[in-house]
Structure formats: C-alpha cells, structure tokens
Coordinates of C-alpha atoms in Angstrom, one line a residue:
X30 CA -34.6 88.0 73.0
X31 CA -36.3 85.8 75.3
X32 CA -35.0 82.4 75.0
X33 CA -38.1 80.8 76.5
X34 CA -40.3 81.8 73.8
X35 CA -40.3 80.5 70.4
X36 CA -39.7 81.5 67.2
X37 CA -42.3 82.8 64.5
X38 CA -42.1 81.3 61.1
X39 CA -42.8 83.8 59.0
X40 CA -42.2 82.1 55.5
X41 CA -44.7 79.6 55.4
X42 CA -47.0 77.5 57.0
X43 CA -46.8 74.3 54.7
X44 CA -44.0 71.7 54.4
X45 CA -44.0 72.2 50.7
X46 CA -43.4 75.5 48.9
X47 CA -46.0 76.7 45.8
X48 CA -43.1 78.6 44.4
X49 CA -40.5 75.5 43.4
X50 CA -37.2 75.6 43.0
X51 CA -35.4 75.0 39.8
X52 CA -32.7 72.6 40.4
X53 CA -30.2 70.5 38.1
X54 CA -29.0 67.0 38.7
X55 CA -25.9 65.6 37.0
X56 CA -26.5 63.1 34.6
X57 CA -23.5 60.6 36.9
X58 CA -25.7 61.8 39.7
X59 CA -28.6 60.4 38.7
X60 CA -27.2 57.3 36.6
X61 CA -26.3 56.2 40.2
X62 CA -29.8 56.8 41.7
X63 CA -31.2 55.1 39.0
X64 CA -28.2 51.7 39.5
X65 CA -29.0 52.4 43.4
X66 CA -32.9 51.4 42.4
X67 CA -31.7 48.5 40.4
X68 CA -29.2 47.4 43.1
X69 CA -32.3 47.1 45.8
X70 CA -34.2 45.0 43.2
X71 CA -30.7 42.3 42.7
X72 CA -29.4 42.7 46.3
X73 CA -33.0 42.6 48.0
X74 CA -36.1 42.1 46.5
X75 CA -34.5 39.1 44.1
X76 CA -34.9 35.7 45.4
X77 CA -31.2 34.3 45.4
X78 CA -32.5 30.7 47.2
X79 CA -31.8 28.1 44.4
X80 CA -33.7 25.6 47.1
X81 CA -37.3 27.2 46.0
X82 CA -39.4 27.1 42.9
X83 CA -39.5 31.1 43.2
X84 CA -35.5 30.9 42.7
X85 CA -34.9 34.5 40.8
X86 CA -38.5 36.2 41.3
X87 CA -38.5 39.4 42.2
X88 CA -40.2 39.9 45.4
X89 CA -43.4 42.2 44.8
X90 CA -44.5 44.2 48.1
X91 CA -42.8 45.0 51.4
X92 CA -44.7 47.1 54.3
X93 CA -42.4 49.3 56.5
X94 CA -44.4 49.0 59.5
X95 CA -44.7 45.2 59.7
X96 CA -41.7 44.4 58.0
X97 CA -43.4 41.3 56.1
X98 CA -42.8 40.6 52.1
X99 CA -45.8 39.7 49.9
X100 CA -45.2 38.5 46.1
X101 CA -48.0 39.8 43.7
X102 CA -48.0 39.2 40.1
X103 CA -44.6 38.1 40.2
X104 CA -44.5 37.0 36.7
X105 CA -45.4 40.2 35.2
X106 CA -43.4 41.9 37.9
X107 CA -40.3 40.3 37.1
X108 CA -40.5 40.9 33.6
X109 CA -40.6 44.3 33.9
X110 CA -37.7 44.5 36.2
X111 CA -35.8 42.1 33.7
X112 CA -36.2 44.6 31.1
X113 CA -34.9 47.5 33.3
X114 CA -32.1 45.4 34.4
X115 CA -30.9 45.0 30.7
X116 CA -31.6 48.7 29.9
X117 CA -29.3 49.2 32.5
X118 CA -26.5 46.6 31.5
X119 CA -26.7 48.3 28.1
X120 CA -25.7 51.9 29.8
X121 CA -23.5 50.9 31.6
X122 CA -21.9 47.3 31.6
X123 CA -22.6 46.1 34.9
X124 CA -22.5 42.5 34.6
X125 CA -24.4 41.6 37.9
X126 CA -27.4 43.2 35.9
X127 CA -27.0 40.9 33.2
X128 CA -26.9 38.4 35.6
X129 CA -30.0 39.3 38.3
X130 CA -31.8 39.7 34.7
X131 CA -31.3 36.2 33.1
X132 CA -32.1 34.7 36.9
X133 CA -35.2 36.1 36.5
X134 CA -36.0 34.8 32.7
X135 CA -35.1 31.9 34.3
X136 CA -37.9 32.2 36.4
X137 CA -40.5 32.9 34.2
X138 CA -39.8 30.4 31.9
X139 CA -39.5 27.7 34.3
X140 CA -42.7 25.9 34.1
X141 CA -43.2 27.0 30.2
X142 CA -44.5 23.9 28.4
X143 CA -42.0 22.5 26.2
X144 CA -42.9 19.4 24.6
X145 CA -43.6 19.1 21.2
X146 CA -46.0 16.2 21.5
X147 CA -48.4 18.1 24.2
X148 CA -50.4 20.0 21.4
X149 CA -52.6 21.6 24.4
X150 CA -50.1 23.3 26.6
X151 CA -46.5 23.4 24.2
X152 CA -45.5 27.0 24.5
X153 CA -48.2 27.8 27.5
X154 CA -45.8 29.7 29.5
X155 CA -47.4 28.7 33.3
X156 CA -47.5 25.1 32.0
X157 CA -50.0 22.2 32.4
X158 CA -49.8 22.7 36.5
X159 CA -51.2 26.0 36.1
X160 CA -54.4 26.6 38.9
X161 CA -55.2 30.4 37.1
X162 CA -53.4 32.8 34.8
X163 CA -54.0 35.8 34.0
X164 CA -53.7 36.9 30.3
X165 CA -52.6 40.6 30.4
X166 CA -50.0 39.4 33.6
X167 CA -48.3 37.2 30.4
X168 CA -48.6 39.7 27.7
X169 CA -47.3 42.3 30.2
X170 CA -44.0 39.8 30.6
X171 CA -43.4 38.4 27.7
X172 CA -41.0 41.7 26.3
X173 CA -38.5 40.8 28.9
X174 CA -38.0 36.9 27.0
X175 CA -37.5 39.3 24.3
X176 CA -35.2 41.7 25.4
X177 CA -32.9 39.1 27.0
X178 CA -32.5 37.5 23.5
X179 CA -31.8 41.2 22.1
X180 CA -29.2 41.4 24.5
X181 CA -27.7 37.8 24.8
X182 CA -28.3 37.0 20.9
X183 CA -29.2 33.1 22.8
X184 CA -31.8 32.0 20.8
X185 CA -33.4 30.3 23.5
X186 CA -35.1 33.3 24.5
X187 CA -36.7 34.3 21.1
X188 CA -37.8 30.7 21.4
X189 CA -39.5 31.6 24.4
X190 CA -40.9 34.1 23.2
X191 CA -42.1 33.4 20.2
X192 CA -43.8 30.1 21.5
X193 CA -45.2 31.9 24.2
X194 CA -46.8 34.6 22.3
X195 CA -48.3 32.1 20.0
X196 CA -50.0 30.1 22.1
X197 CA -51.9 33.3 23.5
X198 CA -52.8 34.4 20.2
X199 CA -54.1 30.7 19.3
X200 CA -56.1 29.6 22.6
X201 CA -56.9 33.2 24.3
X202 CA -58.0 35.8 22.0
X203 CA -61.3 36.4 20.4
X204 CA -60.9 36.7 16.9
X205 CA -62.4 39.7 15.3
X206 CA -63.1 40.9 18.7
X207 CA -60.1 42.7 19.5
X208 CA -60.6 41.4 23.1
X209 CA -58.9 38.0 25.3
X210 CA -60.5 36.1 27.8
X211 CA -59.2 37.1 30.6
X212 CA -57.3 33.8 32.4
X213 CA -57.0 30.2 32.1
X214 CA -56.7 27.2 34.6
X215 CA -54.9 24.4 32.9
X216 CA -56.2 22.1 35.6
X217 CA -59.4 22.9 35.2
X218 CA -58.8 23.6 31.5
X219 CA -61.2 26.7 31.9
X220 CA -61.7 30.0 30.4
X221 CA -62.4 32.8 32.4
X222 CA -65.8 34.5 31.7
X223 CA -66.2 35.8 28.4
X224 CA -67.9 38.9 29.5
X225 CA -64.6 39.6 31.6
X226 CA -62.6 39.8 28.3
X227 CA -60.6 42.7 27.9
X228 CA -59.0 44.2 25.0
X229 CA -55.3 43.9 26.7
X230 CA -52.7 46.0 24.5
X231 CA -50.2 45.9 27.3
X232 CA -46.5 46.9 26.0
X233 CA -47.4 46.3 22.6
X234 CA -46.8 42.7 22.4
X235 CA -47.9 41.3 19.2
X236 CA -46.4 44.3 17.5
X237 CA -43.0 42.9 18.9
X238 CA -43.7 39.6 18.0
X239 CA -45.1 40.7 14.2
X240 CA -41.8 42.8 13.5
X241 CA -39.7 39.8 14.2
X242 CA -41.3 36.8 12.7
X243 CA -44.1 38.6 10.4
X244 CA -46.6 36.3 10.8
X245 CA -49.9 38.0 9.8
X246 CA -52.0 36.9 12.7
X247 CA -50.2 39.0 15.1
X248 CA -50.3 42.2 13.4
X249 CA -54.4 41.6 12.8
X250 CA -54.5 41.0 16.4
X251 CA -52.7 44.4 17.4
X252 CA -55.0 46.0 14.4
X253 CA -58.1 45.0 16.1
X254 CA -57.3 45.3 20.3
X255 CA -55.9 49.0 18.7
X256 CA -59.2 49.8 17.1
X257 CA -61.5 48.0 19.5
X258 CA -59.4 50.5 22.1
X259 CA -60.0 53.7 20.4
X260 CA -64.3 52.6 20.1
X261 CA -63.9 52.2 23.7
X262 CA -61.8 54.9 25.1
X263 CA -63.9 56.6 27.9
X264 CA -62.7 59.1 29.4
X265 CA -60.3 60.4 26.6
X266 CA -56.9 59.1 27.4
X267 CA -58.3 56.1 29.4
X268 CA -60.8 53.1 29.3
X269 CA -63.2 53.0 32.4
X270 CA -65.4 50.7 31.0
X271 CA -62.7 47.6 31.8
X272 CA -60.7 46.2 34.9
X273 CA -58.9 47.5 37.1
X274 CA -61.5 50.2 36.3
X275 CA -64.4 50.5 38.1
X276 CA -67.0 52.4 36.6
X277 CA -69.4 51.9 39.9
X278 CA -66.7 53.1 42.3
X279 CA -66.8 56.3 44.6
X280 CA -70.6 56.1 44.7
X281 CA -70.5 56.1 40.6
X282 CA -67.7 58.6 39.9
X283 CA -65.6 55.7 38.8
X284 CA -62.6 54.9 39.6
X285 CA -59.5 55.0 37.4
X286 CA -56.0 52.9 37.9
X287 CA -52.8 55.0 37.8
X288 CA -51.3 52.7 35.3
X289 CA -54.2 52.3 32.6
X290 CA -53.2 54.8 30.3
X291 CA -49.7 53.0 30.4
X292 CA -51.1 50.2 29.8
X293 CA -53.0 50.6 26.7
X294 CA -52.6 54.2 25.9
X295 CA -48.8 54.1 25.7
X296 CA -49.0 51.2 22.8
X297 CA -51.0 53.3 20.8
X298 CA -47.8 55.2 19.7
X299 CA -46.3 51.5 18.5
X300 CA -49.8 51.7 16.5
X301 CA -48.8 54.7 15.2
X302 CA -45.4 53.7 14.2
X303 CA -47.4 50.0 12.6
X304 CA -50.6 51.8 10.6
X305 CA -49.0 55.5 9.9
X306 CA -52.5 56.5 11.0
X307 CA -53.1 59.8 13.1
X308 CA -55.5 58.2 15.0
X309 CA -53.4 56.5 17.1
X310 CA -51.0 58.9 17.5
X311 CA -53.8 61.0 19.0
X312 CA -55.0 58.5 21.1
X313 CA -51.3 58.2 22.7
X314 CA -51.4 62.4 23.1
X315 CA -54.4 62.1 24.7
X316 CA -53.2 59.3 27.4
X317 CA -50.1 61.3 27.9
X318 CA -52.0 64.1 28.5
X319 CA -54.5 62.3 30.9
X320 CA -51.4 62.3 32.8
X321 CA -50.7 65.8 32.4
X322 CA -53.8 66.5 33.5
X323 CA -54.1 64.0 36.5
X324 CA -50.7 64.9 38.3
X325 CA -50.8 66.8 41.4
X326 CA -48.8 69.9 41.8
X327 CA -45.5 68.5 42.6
X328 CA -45.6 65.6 40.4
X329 CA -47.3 62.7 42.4
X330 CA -49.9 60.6 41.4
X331 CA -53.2 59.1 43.1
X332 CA -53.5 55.6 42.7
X333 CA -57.4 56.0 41.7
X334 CA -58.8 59.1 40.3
X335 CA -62.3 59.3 39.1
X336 CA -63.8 59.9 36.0
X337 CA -63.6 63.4 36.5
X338 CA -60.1 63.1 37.8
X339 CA -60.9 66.0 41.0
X340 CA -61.2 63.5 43.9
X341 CA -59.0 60.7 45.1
X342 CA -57.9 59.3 48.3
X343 CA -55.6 61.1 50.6
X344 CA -53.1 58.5 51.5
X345 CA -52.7 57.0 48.2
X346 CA -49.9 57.6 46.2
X347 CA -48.9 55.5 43.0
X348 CA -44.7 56.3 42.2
X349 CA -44.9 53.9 39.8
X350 CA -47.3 55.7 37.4
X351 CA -45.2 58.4 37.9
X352 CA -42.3 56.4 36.4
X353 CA -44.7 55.1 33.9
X354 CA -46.0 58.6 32.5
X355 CA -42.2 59.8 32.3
X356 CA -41.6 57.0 29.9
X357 CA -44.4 58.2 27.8
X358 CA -43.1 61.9 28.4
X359 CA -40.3 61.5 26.8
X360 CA -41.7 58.9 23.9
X361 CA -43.8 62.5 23.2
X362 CA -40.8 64.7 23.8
X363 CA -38.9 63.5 21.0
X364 CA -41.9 62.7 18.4
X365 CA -43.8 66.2 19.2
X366 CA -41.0 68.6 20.5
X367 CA -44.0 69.8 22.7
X368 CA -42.5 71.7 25.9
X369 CA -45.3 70.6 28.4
X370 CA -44.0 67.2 28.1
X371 CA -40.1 68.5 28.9
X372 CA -41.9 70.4 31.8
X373 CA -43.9 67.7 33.2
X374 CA -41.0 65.3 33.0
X375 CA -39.1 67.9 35.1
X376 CA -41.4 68.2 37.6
X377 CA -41.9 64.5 37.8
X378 CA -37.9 63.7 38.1
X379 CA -38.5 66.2 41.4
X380 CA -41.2 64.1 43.0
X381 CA -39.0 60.7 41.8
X382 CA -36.1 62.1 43.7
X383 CA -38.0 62.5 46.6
X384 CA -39.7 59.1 46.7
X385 CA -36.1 56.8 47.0
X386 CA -34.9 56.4 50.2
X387 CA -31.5 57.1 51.3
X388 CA -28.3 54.3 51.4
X389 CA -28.4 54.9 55.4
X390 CA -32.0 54.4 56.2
X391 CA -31.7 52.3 59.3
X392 CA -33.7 49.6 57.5
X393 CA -31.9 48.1 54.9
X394 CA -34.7 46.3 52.8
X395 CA -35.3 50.0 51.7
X396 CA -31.9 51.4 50.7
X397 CA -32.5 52.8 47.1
X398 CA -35.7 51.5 46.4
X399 CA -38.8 54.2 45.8
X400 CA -42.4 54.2 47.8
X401 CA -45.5 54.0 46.1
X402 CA -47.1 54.8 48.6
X403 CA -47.4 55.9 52.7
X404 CA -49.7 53.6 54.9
X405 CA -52.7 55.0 56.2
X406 CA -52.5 57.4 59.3
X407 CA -52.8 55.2 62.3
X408 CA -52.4 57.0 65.4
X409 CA -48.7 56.5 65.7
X410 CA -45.9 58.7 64.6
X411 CA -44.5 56.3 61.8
X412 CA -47.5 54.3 60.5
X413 CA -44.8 53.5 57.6
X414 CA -44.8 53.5 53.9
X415 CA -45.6 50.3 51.0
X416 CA -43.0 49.7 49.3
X417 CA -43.6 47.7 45.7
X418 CA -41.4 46.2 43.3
X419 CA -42.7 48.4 40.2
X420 CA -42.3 51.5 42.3
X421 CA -39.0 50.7 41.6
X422 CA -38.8 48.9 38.5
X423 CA -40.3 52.0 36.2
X424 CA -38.9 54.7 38.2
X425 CA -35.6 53.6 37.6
X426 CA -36.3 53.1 34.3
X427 CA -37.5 56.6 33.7
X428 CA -34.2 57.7 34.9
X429 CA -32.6 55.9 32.4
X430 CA -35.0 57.0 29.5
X431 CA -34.5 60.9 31.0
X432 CA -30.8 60.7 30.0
X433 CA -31.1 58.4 27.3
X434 CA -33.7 61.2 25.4
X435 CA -32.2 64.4 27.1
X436 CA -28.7 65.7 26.7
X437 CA -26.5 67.8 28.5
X438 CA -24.4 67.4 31.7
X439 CA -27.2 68.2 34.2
X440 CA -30.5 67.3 34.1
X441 CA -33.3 70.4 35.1
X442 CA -35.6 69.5 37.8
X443 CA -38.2 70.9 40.4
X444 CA -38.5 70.8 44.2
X445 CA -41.1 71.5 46.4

C-alpha cells in the first residue's frame, strides 16, 4: 500500500451512526456523573464570597469562548439547584450538599419581608427594595424553601414558605381567572400589565402549599390555573398563546420554549393526583408526549420549535429540557407502564452522557457540568459552547430520578 495516499472510509460518512448502539451504565457509574454535575454547581457556579449580597447564588450562564459569567434568574435558578442538591444529600449523605443547598436558601430568603407590622410587603419574598419581580421566577423557587424544611425539619423554612406563597396568592393572582399578573415593583408598587398575565402552574406550587396547611384558597387557585390551562392548551401538550411563546415568531409558525410543557404540562399530573380527574392526567400524556414527539434522533432538544414542531434553529440545543422531559419520563413510566417512555428515557440518558464534559477538560469552570447549547459557528475552529446553570441542575437531577424509578445494576442506554 502506498503510504502517501489515504485511507477510504468505507463505514460512514457522518459523525453519528443511524444504527445506535445499545449500551449499559452502572448505576455507581452514573450516581457519580450525576454528584460530578452537582459538584460543578458547589465548587463553581456557587458564590462562596460572604462579602456580596449574591453570597450562595448559583451563578446562571458561562460562555466558553469568552470565558465571562452572567447571572440570569438567579432566584429561580437557585431554587432548582437547591432542590437537586437535597435530592442528592438524600441518596447519598454527602454533607457538603446539604450545606451548598441551605447557602443557597439563604440566598433567596435574604431580602424576604419579615416584619409583622409591614402589612404590604410581610412575606413578599424580594422585599420592599424590589425594582421588578417576576411571578412565575418565585412560584418556580419557592419548592426549594420547602424541600429544605423536608429535609432539615427547621421550621424556619416552612415559614418561608408558607409566607411566601401567601402573599402571591393574596396580591398577584386574579381570582376566578386562573391567571397572575405577571411582576411587581415594590418601589414603584406596580403591577405588570394585566394583559401579560399568565396562568403560571410552574412545579405545582399551591398544590404543595394546600397539602401542607389546607387552606382552601390554594387548592381553588391550582383548580382554576389547571382548568384555565387545559381551555388554553394550543398545540396539544403545550400553550403557544403565552410567554416565552411566541405565536408571531418564524414569520408566524410560532415559536415554542423547550421547557413549556415542563412547566405547566408536568403539574398537570399533581392535578391528577388533587381532582382524580382523567383530564389532567391526559393533559400530562399529552405534554410528555410533545416531547416524544419533539426530540431529535439521538435525544437532543431544540431550544424553539414551532408550532408544527418540523423546523428549528441549527445551533440551538436546550440539555436542560432534555433533563426536564426525563423527569416527566419517568413520572409516566411508573403511572402508565408505557414502554415509549422507558425508550425515550434511554435514548435521552445517551444524549445526557454526551453533553457533560470530562474532569480533565483544560478549563476547569466546565469539569462535570452539561452544555445547553454550542455557540454559533463563527469562522474559527472552537467558537465554544453556553454553558447554563439548569443545563446542569435538571440533568443531574434526571440521573437521580433514572435510578431512583429504574432498578437493576446497570442502567440501558443508546449512543450515536
């Protein structure tokens, strides 16, 4: 053979394979990738400087190529890597979980409102100083002041909790509408527009909050954001018709966020489980199955799809919906016994595996943490990848939920 000439590949011209292979994974194996994801949010994207007012927030976006940190809705943010912190600290014992978790409770209760005599703002949990907040960034938090009292049995927390969940209930939602405004400024002590109100179901919340202290209001205020949900579902599974949906998008194809039917589809199983009425449960099939339906090949997602759910942007990838829709996978899994959630969820733990980065990248902001997404093609050889907080945060957290529904000493998976 002539070694100036080279080689002809003859098995395939893509880097990805449409034949997968069927792998396992150990569940050890992959208890460590998921602690490896929660060790990037503790030992990197936590704030550990006691000096700042953002002492314990988790830090929200990090771009490879620049190497610059952004925070985005760190509130919400850090809520939901609270409660993956605990889920983990519950599987395994590791007290610096416990630890990174109640730094960040600390956090977000930090400028909560707690005098007695301030009948506007006691409970508010951004306090009086507050420029904006955004209602479904609070209602997407507040399970984490929950869970920390679940796991601590401190009573401060269900304190919290409880306070802040009623004051959203009693100064933000339209009663008999099934929708909330949308924000308030304390300092201007304004509401946002009422025709950006949204029927926010995110996580469940008042549920929560009704099972523990039975007050009526809250389970009327899950009853009518669930019904008000299912009159406005469009397309089935999901709910164009309200932010960050954008009906007018992609020249009026729409455009759909990657965590929507998380967002308000996923609760309507905790309906389910509160009104024993099939309608619910069908609206949660049908937003798992929008999933189903909306995952590429190998188990990625787009971060927008449209309304028909064919077209999407190239360099867009959202690995936190993926996380998101396992979680929902497996919530199916065990209520339906329906293999093309077992199958999905297999495939999806392939692409998850893929999306963390290695303990010896050379950069070590990245080590364990997932992508959501690569940057844009930009003419050099590594334009980079966005790294987010929640790309970690749920995940990690559908690792756990993987071997807390499935049994077995290795876990079945798919690689392309």
């Amino acid at each position: 053979m002539n070694p100036n000439r080279l080689s002809i590949d003859h098995t395939r011209a893509s880097a990805q394979s449409e034949h997968p292979e069927r792998k396992t994974i150990g569940r050890d194996d992959l208890l460590q990738r998921a602690l490896e994801g929660c060790n990037w949010l503790t030992d990197v994207a936590q704030v550990l400087d006691d000096r700042t007012g953002d002492y314990g927030v988790i830090k929200g976006e990090y771009d490879t190529k620049s190497r610059q940190w952004k925070l985005y809705g760190p509130f919400w943010h850090t809520g939901q890597a609270v409660r993956l912190l605990l889920q983990a600290y519950r599987m395994e014992g590791d007290e610096k979980n416990l630890r990174s978790a109640l730094l960040g409770g600390e956090y977000m209760i930090r400028d909560q409102c707690m005098d007695e005599r301030d009948a506007k703002f006691y409970g508010f949990i951004h306090g009086a100083q507050a420029q904006q907040s955004n209602t479904a960034s609070q209602l997407e938090g507040f399970a984490a002041l929950y869970d920390l009292h679940a796991v601590t049995q401190d009573a401060m927390w269900l304190e919290r909790f409880h306070l802040a969940v009623d004051w959203v209930a009693k100064n933000l939602y339209l009663e008999g509408e099934g929708l909330f405004y949308n924000g308030y400024s304390a300092v201007k002590d304004e509401l946002a527009p009422v025709e950006k109100s949204r029927p926010t179901n995110d996580d469940a919340i008042f549920w929560l909050a009704y099972q523990h202290f039975e007050d009526p209001v809250y389970l009327d205020i899950f009853r009518e954001v669930s019904v008000r949900l299912l009159r406005d579902e469009d397309p089935p599974g999901n709910w164009m018709l309200y932010r960050p949906c954008f009906p007018e998008s992609f020249e009026g194809r729409g455009s759909i966020h990657a965590r929507h039917a998380w967002w308000w589809g996923y609760p309507m199983l905790q309906a389910y489980n509160a009104f024993q009425d099939d309608k619910y449960l069908e609206a949660g099939i049908r937003a798992g199955d929008w999933y189903i339906r909306n995952s590429n090949l190998d188990g990625g997602y787009y971060y927008h799809t449209t309304r028909e759910g064919h077209n999407h942007l190239s360099f867009d990838f959202s690995t936190s919906a993926v996380g998101c829709a396992v979680i929902m996978w497996c919530d199916l899994w065990q209520r339906l016994g329906d293999d093309k959630y077992r199958d999905a969820i297999q495939r999806a733990l392939g692409f998850l595996l893929r999306a963390q980065f290695r303990q010896d990248v050379p950069d070590p902001n990245l080590r364990g943490a997932f992508f959501e997404g690569y940057l844009p093609p930009d003419g050099t050889m590594e334009p980079g990848f966005y790294l987010r907080d929640i790309a970690t945060i749920f995940p990690a957290r559908a690792m756990l939920t993987i071997l807390e529904t499935f049994e077995g000493d290795e876990i079945p998976y798919l690689d392309y």
